[in-house]
Amino acid sequence: MRRLLIIIMALALALPLQAQKSSSMKKLESQRAQLEKEIAILNRQLKENSSAREKELTNLTLVRSKIQAREKLIAASDQTLRILDDSIRTCRKDIEKLQARHDTLSKYYSRLVRSTYKNRDSRMWYMYVLASESIGQGFRRFGYLRSLASEMGAQATRIRETSAALEVEKERLEGLRAKEAETRKQIASERTKLRGEEDESNRLVQKLGSDRKKYQQQLSAKNRQKEELNKKIADLIRKESQKQKGGGSGKAGKKTSTAIDTKLSNEFASNKGRLPWPVEGAIVERFGKHKHPVYQNVDLPQNNGVTLAVKRGTQAKAVFNGTVTQIVVLPGYNQCVLVNHGAYYTLYSKLATVAVKPGDKVKTGQVVGIVDTIGGEDLFHFELWHDTTPQNPENWLRD
């Protein structure tokens, strides 16, 4: 009985650990599915660019983004494999415990059966009771015989239950082994694809490096355009911020515009790290200052947001409640929607059409526009500002 209790306690303690592993596996599966979507988007974008000229630099960015996503996918698969290996070891230990219990129960049951068989003549049972020296002893002997029969039945039931549990664990082990083999196969396939993508990246780097003058001229033109756009956007947000703070003045120098919505600002700030992404896609340009991917001595203009490769026709959605303050058209960014969230602003750009107008109140998840296809590329640019200071959107948007 004590051995049985120990086994039951051990199995009970293993259940929370199995639940934790199951939760980790689900999270990893979700992460892998998202990374596979991002890789598919990047592959489609590269396919669209394959027939276009002078897109080597864009393709290099897309390929390197795909390499990063692929590396994350492999890392997630490796982590899944470690969890599976651990689960297989645990499952084997559980099977060993159940098998040992089954063997012990079977031996005990065999002894009971042999003992009963040797004394199977019912007359011997009657004589054993009747030969009692007192009525009390007779009742005790009768109780013993009755409990012996009951114990045999209970023991047979325990053996059947243990056998069933053993079969369940064996089936689970086979399932884990099959999943492990499938994961190993996936990892091998992903590593092969990764090597091909790295070769493609190296080929593009060589091509860009072989005609440095041509590409640097293109780069200089793009950099000037990007810097000019950054200035325009910064100026746009600066003016809106002044309005929000009551920058205009009436008689006696009194403020005439609406003060910042402090409650909305606080609500926005309290959701840092939990805001939804405005689109589903793969990041191809991150926030901040970066070196050129080929000409390492060349600094690229400050990126005040993030740019994502998306599926054609993707809807851009508001990341939080707010008010549309402006809709402007900027060269290279096409239509842009600026949404105010108190002391915070979000900018949704590279839109073909917009679904809102200035003054509209928008809710979290509401569609503000459809991403445009510009020069054969489906890219969406998003910025997040606190007053007149650009923020890294990845710090605000949920993983």
JSON list of N, CA, C and O in Angstrom, two decimals, residues 169-211:
[
{"chain": "A", "resi": 169, "resn": "GLU", "atom": "N", "xyz": [0.38, 5.42, -21.55]},
{"chain": "A", "resi": 169, "resn": "GLU", "atom": "CA", "xyz": [1.72, 6.01, -21.54]},
{"chain": "A", "resi": 169, "resn": "GLU", "atom": "C", "xyz": [2.55, 5.55, -22.73]},
{"chain": "A", "resi": 169, "resn": "GLU", "atom": "O", "xyz": [3.32, 6.32, -23.31]},
{"chain": "A", "resi": 170, "resn": "LYS", "atom": "N", "xyz": [2.38, 4.27, -23.10]},
{"chain": "A", "resi": 170, "resn": "LYS", "atom": "CA", "xyz": [3.12, 3.75, -24.26]},
{"chain": "A", "resi": 170, "resn": "LYS", "atom": "C", "xyz": [2.67, 4.45, -25.55]},
{"chain": "A", "resi": 170, "resn": "LYS", "atom": "O", "xyz": [3.50, 4.77, -26.41]},
{"chain": "A", "resi": 171, "resn": "GLU", "atom": "N", "xyz": [1.36, 4.69, -25.66]},
{"chain": "A", "resi": 171, "resn": "GLU", "atom": "CA", "xyz": [0.84, 5.40, -26.83]},
{"chain": "A", "resi": 171, "resn": "GLU", "atom": "C", "xyz": [1.36, 6.85, -26.84]},
{"chain": "A", "resi": 171, "resn": "GLU", "atom": "O", "xyz": [1.71, 7.39, -27.90]},
{"chain": "A", "resi": 172, "resn": "ARG", "atom": "N", "xyz": [1.39, 7.47, -25.66]},
{"chain": "A", "resi": 172, "resn": "ARG", "atom": "CA", "xyz": [1.90, 8.84, -25.56]},
{"chain": "A", "resi": 172, "resn": "ARG", "atom": "C", "xyz": [3.38, 8.89, -25.97]},
{"chain": "A", "resi": 172, "resn": "ARG", "atom": "O", "xyz": [3.82, 9.82, -26.65]},
{"chain": "A", "resi": 173, "resn": "LEU", "atom": "N", "xyz": [4.13, 7.88, -25.55]},
{"chain": "A", "resi": 173, "resn": "LEU", "atom": "CA", "xyz": [5.55, 7.82, -25.90]},
{"chain": "A", "resi": 173, "resn": "LEU", "atom": "C", "xyz": [5.73, 7.70, -27.42]},
{"chain": "A", "resi": 173, "resn": "LEU", "atom": "O", "xyz": [6.58, 8.39, -28.00]},
{"chain": "A", "resi": 174, "resn": "GLU", "atom": "N", "xyz": [4.90, 6.87, -28.05]},
{"chain": "A", "resi": 174, "resn": "GLU", "atom": "CA", "xyz": [4.99, 6.73, -29.51]},
{"chain": "A", "resi": 174, "resn": "GLU", "atom": "C", "xyz": [4.66, 8.05, -30.20]},
{"chain": "A", "resi": 174, "resn": "GLU", "atom": "O", "xyz": [5.30, 8.42, -31.19]},
{"chain": "A", "resi": 175, "resn": "GLY", "atom": "N", "xyz": [3.65, 8.76, -29.66]},
{"chain": "A", "resi": 175, "resn": "GLY", "atom": "CA", "xyz": [3.29, 10.07, -30.23]},
{"chain": "A", "resi": 175, "resn": "GLY", "atom": "C", "xyz": [4.42, 11.07, -30.09]},
{"chain": "A", "resi": 175, "resn": "GLY", "atom": "O", "xyz": [4.71, 11.83, -31.03]},
{"chain": "A", "resi": 176, "resn": "LEU", "atom": "N", "xyz": [5.08, 11.08, -28.92]},
{"chain": "A", "resi": 176, "resn": "LEU", "atom": "CA", "xyz": [6.20, 11.99, -28.70]},
{"chain": "A", "resi": 176, "resn": "LEU", "atom": "C", "xyz": [7.37, 11.66, -29.62]},
{"chain": "A", "resi": 176, "resn": "LEU", "atom": "O", "xyz": [8.02, 12.56, -30.16]},
{"chain": "A", "resi": 177, "resn": "ARG", "atom": "N", "xyz": [7.62, 10.37, -29.81]},
{"chain": "A", "resi": 177, "resn": "ARG", "atom": "CA", "xyz": [8.71, 9.95, -30.70]},
{"chain": "A", "resi": 177, "resn": "ARG", "atom": "C", "xyz": [8.44, 10.40, -32.14]},
{"chain": "A", "resi": 177, "resn": "ARG", "atom": "O", "xyz": [9.35, 10.85, -32.85]},
{"chain": "A", "resi": 178, "resn": "ALA", "atom": "N", "xyz": [7.17, 10.25, -32.57]},
{"chain": "A", "resi": 178, "resn": "ALA", "atom": "CA", "xyz": [6.80, 10.66, -33.93]},
{"chain": "A", "resi": 178, "resn": "ALA", "atom": "C", "xyz": [6.97, 12.17, -34.09]},
{"chain": "A", "resi": 178, "resn": "ALA", "atom": "O", "xyz": [7.47, 12.66, -35.11]},
{"chain": "A", "resi": 179, "resn": "LYS", "atom": "N", "xyz": [6.54, 12.94, -33.06]},
{"chain": "A", "resi": 179, "resn": "LYS", "atom": "CA", "xyz": [6.67, 14.39, -33.10]},
{"chain": "A", "resi": 179, "resn": "LYS", "atom": "C", "xyz": [8.14, 14.80, -33.11]},
{"chain": "A", "resi": 179, "resn": "LYS", "atom": "O", "xyz": [8.54, 15.74, -33.80]},
{"chain": "A", "resi": 180, "resn": "GLU", "atom": "N", "xyz": [8.95, 14.07, -32.33]},
{"chain": "A", "resi": 180, "resn": "GLU", "atom": "CA", "xyz": [10.39, 14.36, -32.29]},
{"chain": "A", "resi": 180, "resn": "GLU", "atom": "C", "xyz": [11.02, 14.15, -33.67]},
{"chain": "A", "resi": 180, "resn": "GLU", "atom": "O", "xyz": [11.79, 14.98, -34.15]},
{"chain": "A", "resi": 181, "resn": "ALA", "atom": "N", "xyz": [10.66, 13.03, -34.31]},
{"chain": "A", "resi": 181, "resn": "ALA", "atom": "CA", "xyz": [11.22, 12.73, -35.64]},
{"chain": "A", "resi": 181, "resn": "ALA", "atom": "C", "xyz": [10.79, 13.80, -36.65]},
{"chain": "A", "resi": 181, "resn": "ALA", "atom": "O", "xyz": [11.59, 14.25, -37.49]},
{"chain": "A", "resi": 182, "resn": "GLU", "atom": "N", "xyz": [9.52, 14.23, -36.56]},
{"chain": "A", "resi": 182, "resn": "GLU", "atom": "CA", "xyz": [9.01, 15.26, -37.47]},
{"chain": "A", "resi": 182, "resn": "GLU", "atom": "C", "xyz": [9.74, 16.59, -37.25]},
{"chain": "A", "resi": 182, "resn": "GLU", "atom": "O", "xyz": [10.11, 17.27, -38.21]},
{"chain": "A", "resi": 183, "resn": "THR", "atom": "N", "xyz": [9.99, 16.93, -35.97]},
{"chain": "A", "resi": 183, "resn": "THR", "atom": "CA", "xyz": [10.68, 18.19, -35.66]},
{"chain": "A", "resi": 183, "resn": "THR", "atom": "C", "xyz": [12.11, 18.16, -36.16]},
{"chain": "A", "resi": 183, "resn": "THR", "atom": "O", "xyz": [12.61, 19.16, -36.69]},
{"chain": "A", "resi": 184, "resn": "ARG", "atom": "N", "xyz": [12.79, 17.04, -35.98]},
{"chain": "A", "resi": 184, "resn": "ARG", "atom": "CA", "xyz": [14.18, 16.91, -36.47]},
{"chain": "A", "resi": 184, "resn": "ARG", "atom": "C", "xyz": [14.22, 17.08, -38.00]},
{"chain": "A", "resi": 184, "resn": "ARG", "atom": "O", "xyz": [15.12, 17.72, -38.54]},
{"chain": "A", "resi": 185, "resn": "LYS", "atom": "N", "xyz": [13.21, 16.52, -38.66]},
{"chain": "A", "resi": 185, "resn": "LYS", "atom": "CA", "xyz": [13.14, 16.64, -40.12]},
{"chain": "A", "resi": 185, "resn": "LYS", "atom": "C", "xyz": [12.92, 18.09, -40.52]},
{"chain": "A", "resi": 185, "resn": "LYS", "atom": "O", "xyz": [13.53, 18.58, -41.48]},
{"chain": "A", "resi": 186, "resn": "GLN", "atom": "N", "xyz": [12.03, 18.79, -39.78]},
{"chain": "A", "resi": 186, "resn": "GLN", "atom": "CA", "xyz": [11.76, 20.20, -40.07]},
{"chain": "A", "resi": 186, "resn": "GLN", "atom": "C", "xyz": [13.03, 21.05, -39.87]},
{"chain": "A", "resi": 186, "resn": "GLN", "atom": "O", "xyz": [13.31, 21.94, -40.68]},
{"chain": "A", "resi": 187, "resn": "ILE", "atom": "N", "xyz": [13.76, 20.78, -38.80]},
{"chain": "A", "resi": 187, "resn": "ILE", "atom": "CA", "xyz": [14.98, 21.54, -38.52]},
{"chain": "A", "resi": 187, "resn": "ILE", "atom": "C", "xyz": [16.00, 21.35, -39.64]},
{"chain": "A", "resi": 187, "resn": "ILE", "atom": "O", "xyz": [16.62, 22.31, -40.11]},
{"chain": "A", "resi": 188, "resn": "ALA", "atom": "N", "xyz": [16.15, 20.10, -40.09]},
{"chain": "A", "resi": 188, "resn": "ALA", "atom": "CA", "xyz": [17.09, 19.82, -41.18]},
{"chain": "A", "resi": 188, "resn": "ALA", "atom": "C", "xyz": [16.69, 20.58, -42.45]},
{"chain": "A", "resi": 188, "resn": "ALA", "atom": "O", "xyz": [17.54, 21.16, -43.15]},
{"chain": "A", "resi": 189, "resn": "SER", "atom": "N", "xyz": [15.38, 20.60, -42.73]},
{"chain": "A", "resi": 189, "resn": "SER", "atom": "CA", "xyz": [14.87, 21.31, -43.91]},
{"chain": "A", "resi": 189, "resn": "SER", "atom": "C", "xyz": [15.11, 22.82, -43.79]},
{"chain": "A", "resi": 189, "resn": "SER", "atom": "O", "xyz": [15.54, 23.47, -44.75]},
{"chain": "A", "resi": 190, "resn": "GLU", "atom": "N", "xyz": [14.84, 23.37, -42.59]},
{"chain": "A", "resi": 190, "resn": "GLU", "atom": "CA", "xyz": [15.02, 24.81, -42.38]},
{"chain": "A", "resi": 190, "resn": "GLU", "atom": "C", "xyz": [16.50, 25.20, -42.49]},
{"chain": "A", "resi": 190, "resn": "GLU", "atom": "O", "xyz": [16.83, 26.26, -43.01]},
{"chain": "A", "resi": 191, "resn": "ARG", "atom": "N", "xyz": [17.38, 24.35, -41.99]},
{"chain": "A", "resi": 191, "resn": "ARG", "atom": "CA", "xyz": [18.82, 24.65, -42.09]},
{"chain": "A", "resi": 191, "resn": "ARG", "atom": "C", "xyz": [19.28, 24.66, -43.55]},
{"chain": "A", "resi": 191, "resn": "ARG", "atom": "O", "xyz": [20.12, 25.48, -43.94]},
{"chain": "A", "resi": 192, "resn": "THR", "atom": "N", "xyz": [18.72, 23.76, -44.35]},
{"chain": "A", "resi": 192, "resn": "THR", "atom": "CA", "xyz": [19.06, 23.73, -45.78]},
{"chain": "A", "resi": 192, "resn": "THR", "atom": "C", "xyz": [18.60, 25.02, -46.46]},
{"chain": "A", "resi": 192, "resn": "THR", "atom": "O", "xyz": [19.34, 25.63, -47.25]},
{"chain": "A", "resi": 193, "resn": "LYS", "atom": "N", "xyz": [17.36, 25.45, -46.14]},
{"chain": "A", "resi": 193, "resn": "LYS", "atom": "CA", "xyz": [16.84, 26.70, -46.69]},
{"chain": "A", "resi": 193, "resn": "LYS", "atom": "C", "xyz": [17.68, 27.88, -46.24]},
{"chain": "A", "resi": 193, "resn": "LYS", "atom": "O", "xyz": [17.93, 28.81, -47.01]},
{"chain": "A", "resi": 194, "resn": "LEU", "atom": "N", "xyz": [18.10, 27.86, -44.97]},
{"chain": "A", "resi": 194, "resn": "LEU", "atom": "CA", "xyz": [18.90, 28.95, -44.43]},
{"chain": "A", "resi": 194, "resn": "LEU", "atom": "C", "xyz": [20.22, 29.08, -45.18]},
{"chain": "A", "resi": 194, "resn": "LEU", "atom": "O", "xyz": [20.65, 30.20, -45.51]},
{"chain": "A", "resi": 195, "resn": "ARG", "atom": "N", "xyz": [20.86, 27.96, -45.47]},
{"chain": "A", "resi": 195, "resn": "ARG", "atom": "CA", "xyz": [22.13, 28.01, -46.22]},
{"chain": "A", "resi": 195, "resn": "ARG", "atom": "C", "xyz": [21.91, 28.62, -47.60]},
{"chain": "A", "resi": 195, "resn": "ARG", "atom": "O", "xyz": [22.73, 29.42, -48.08]},
{"chain": "A", "resi": 196, "resn": "GLY", "atom": "N", "xyz": [20.80, 28.27, -48.24]},
{"chain": "A", "resi": 196, "resn": "GLY", "atom": "CA", "xyz": [20.49, 28.84, -49.55]},
{"chain": "A", "resi": 196, "resn": "GLY", "atom": "C", "xyz": [20.26, 30.34, -49.48]},
{"chain": "A", "resi": 196, "resn": "GLY", "atom": "O", "xyz": [20.70, 31.10, -50.36]},
{"chain": "A", "resi": 197, "resn": "GLU", "atom": "N", "xyz": [19.57, 30.78, -48.41]},
{"chain": "A", "resi": 197, "resn": "GLU", "atom": "CA", "xyz": [19.30, 32.21, -48.25]},
{"chain": "A", "resi": 197, "resn": "GLU", "atom": "C", "xyz": [20.58, 32.98, -47.94]},
{"chain": "A", "resi": 197, "resn": "GLU", "atom": "O", "xyz": [20.75, 34.12, -48.40]},
{"chain": "A", "resi": 198, "resn": "GLU", "atom": "N", "xyz": [21.47, 32.38, -47.18]},
{"chain": "A", "resi": 198, "resn": "GLU", "atom": "CA", "xyz": [22.76, 33.02, -46.89]},
{"chain": "A", "resi": 198, "resn": "GLU", "atom": "C", "xyz": [23.58, 33.16, -48.18]},
{"chain": "A", "resi": 198, "resn": "GLU", "atom": "O", "xyz": [24.25, 34.18, -48.39]},
{"chain": "A", "resi": 199, "resn": "ASP", "atom": "N", "xyz": [23.52, 32.13, -49.03]},
{"chain": "A", "resi": 199, "resn": "ASP", "atom": "CA", "xyz": [24.21, 32.21, -50.33]},
{"chain": "A", "resi": 199, "resn": "ASP", "atom": "C", "xyz": [23.63, 33.33, -51.18]},
{"chain": "A", "resi": 199, "resn": "ASP", "atom": "O", "xyz": [24.37, 34.07, -51.85]},
{"chain": "A", "resi": 200, "resn": "GLU", "atom": "N", "xyz": [22.29, 33.45, -51.16]},
{"chain": "A", "resi": 200, "resn": "GLU", "atom": "CA", "xyz": [21.63, 34.51, -51.93]},
{"chain": "A", "resi": 200, "resn": "GLU", "atom": "C", "xyz": [22.03, 35.88, -51.41]},
{"chain": "A", "resi": 200, "resn": "GLU", "atom": "O", "xyz": [22.27, 36.82, -52.18]},
{"chain": "A", "resi": 201, "resn": "SER", "atom": "N", "xyz": [22.11, 36.01, -50.07]},
{"chain": "A", "resi": 201, "resn": "SER", "atom": "CA", "xyz": [22.53, 37.27, -49.47]},
{"chain": "A", "resi": 201, "resn": "SER", "atom": "C", "xyz": [23.94, 37.64, -49.90]},
{"chain": "A", "resi": 201, "resn": "SER", "atom": "O", "xyz": [24.22, 38.79, -50.28]},
{"chain": "A", "resi": 202, "resn": "ASN", "atom": "N", "xyz": [24.85, 36.67, -49.88]},
{"chain": "A", "resi": 202, "resn": "ASN", "atom": "CA", "xyz": [26.24, 36.91, -50.30]},
{"chain": "A", "resi": 202, "resn": "ASN", "atom": "C", "xyz": [26.31, 37.32, -51.77]},
{"chain": "A", "resi": 202, "resn": "ASN", "atom": "O", "xyz": [27.10, 38.18, -52.16]},
{"chain": "A", "resi": 203, "resn": "ARG", "atom": "N", "xyz": [25.45, 36.69, -52.59]},
{"chain": "A", "resi": 203, "resn": "ARG", "atom": "CA", "xyz": [25.44, 37.02, -54.03]},
{"chain": "A", "resi": 203, "resn": "ARG", "atom": "C", "xyz": [25.00, 38.47, -54.24]},
{"chain": "A", "resi": 203, "resn": "ARG", "atom": "O", "xyz": [25.58, 39.20, -55.04]},
{"chain": "A", "resi": 204, "resn": "LEU", "atom": "N", "xyz": [23.97, 38.89, -53.51]},
{"chain": "A", "resi": 204, "resn": "LEU", "atom": "CA", "xyz": [23.49, 40.27, -53.63]},
{"chain": "A", "resi": 204, "resn": "LEU", "atom": "C", "xyz": [24.53, 41.27, -53.13]},
{"chain": "A", "resi": 204, "resn": "LEU", "atom": "O", "xyz": [24.69, 42.35, -53.71]},
{"chain": "A", "resi": 205, "resn": "VAL", "atom": "N", "xyz": [25.22, 40.91, -52.05]},
{"chain": "A", "resi": 205, "resn": "VAL", "atom": "CA", "xyz": [26.27, 41.79, -51.52]},
{"chain": "A", "resi": 205, "resn": "VAL", "atom": "C", "xyz": [27.37, 41.98, -52.56]},
{"chain": "A", "resi": 205, "resn": "VAL", "atom": "O", "xyz": [27.85, 43.10, -52.79]},
{"chain": "A", "resi": 206, "resn": "GLN", "atom": "N", "xyz": [27.75, 40.88, -53.22]},
{"chain": "A", "resi": 206, "resn": "GLN", "atom": "CA", "xyz": [28.79, 40.96, -54.25]},
{"chain": "A", "resi": 206, "resn": "GLN", "atom": "C", "xyz": [28.34, 41.82, -55.43]},
{"chain": "A", "resi": 206, "resn": "GLN", "atom": "O", "xyz": [29.10, 42.63, -55.96]},
{"chain": "A", "resi": 207, "resn": "LYS", "atom": "N", "xyz": [27.06, 41.66, -55.79]},
{"chain": "A", "resi": 207, "resn": "LYS", "atom": "CA", "xyz": [26.52, 42.42, -56.92]},
{"chain": "A", "resi": 207, "resn": "LYS", "atom": "C", "xyz": [26.48, 43.91, -56.60]},
{"chain": "A", "resi": 207, "resn": "LYS", "atom": "O", "xyz": [26.83, 44.76, -57.43]},
{"chain": "A", "resi": 208, "resn": "LEU", "atom": "N", "xyz": [26.06, 44.22, -55.39]},
{"chain": "A", "resi": 208, "resn": "LEU", "atom": "CA", "xyz": [26.01, 45.63, -54.97]},
{"chain": "A", "resi": 208, "resn": "LEU", "atom": "C", "xyz": [27.42, 46.22, -54.87]},
{"chain": "A", "resi": 208, "resn": "LEU", "atom": "O", "xyz": [27.65, 47.39, -55.20]},
{"chain": "A", "resi": 209, "resn": "GLY", "atom": "N", "xyz": [28.35, 45.42, -54.40]},
{"chain": "A", "resi": 209, "resn": "GLY", "atom": "CA", "xyz": [29.72, 45.89, -54.25]},
{"chain": "A", "resi": 209, "resn": "GLY", "atom": "C", "xyz": [30.43, 46.07, -55.57]},
{"chain": "A", "resi": 209, "resn": "GLY", "atom": "O", "xyz": [31.34, 46.90, -55.70]},
{"chain": "A", "resi": 210, "resn": "SER", "atom": "N", "xyz": [30.02, 45.31, -56.59]},
{"chain": "A", "resi": 210, "resn": "SER", "atom": "CA", "xyz": [30.71, 45.36, -57.88]},
{"chain": "A", "resi": 210, "resn": "SER", "atom": "C", "xyz": [30.38, 46.63, -58.66]},
{"chain": "A", "resi": 210, "resn": "SER", "atom": "O", "xyz": [31.12, 47.04, -59.55]},
{"chain": "A", "resi": 211, "resn": "ASP", "atom": "N", "xyz": [29.26, 47.27, -58.36]},
{"chain": "A", "resi": 211, "resn": "ASP", "atom": "CA", "xyz": [28.89, 48.51, -59.04]},
{"chain": "A", "resi": 211, "resn": "ASP", "atom": "C", "xyz": [28.60, 49.57, -57.98]},
{"chain": "A", "resi": 211, "resn": "ASP", "atom": "O", "xyz": [27.51, 50.14, -57.91]}
]
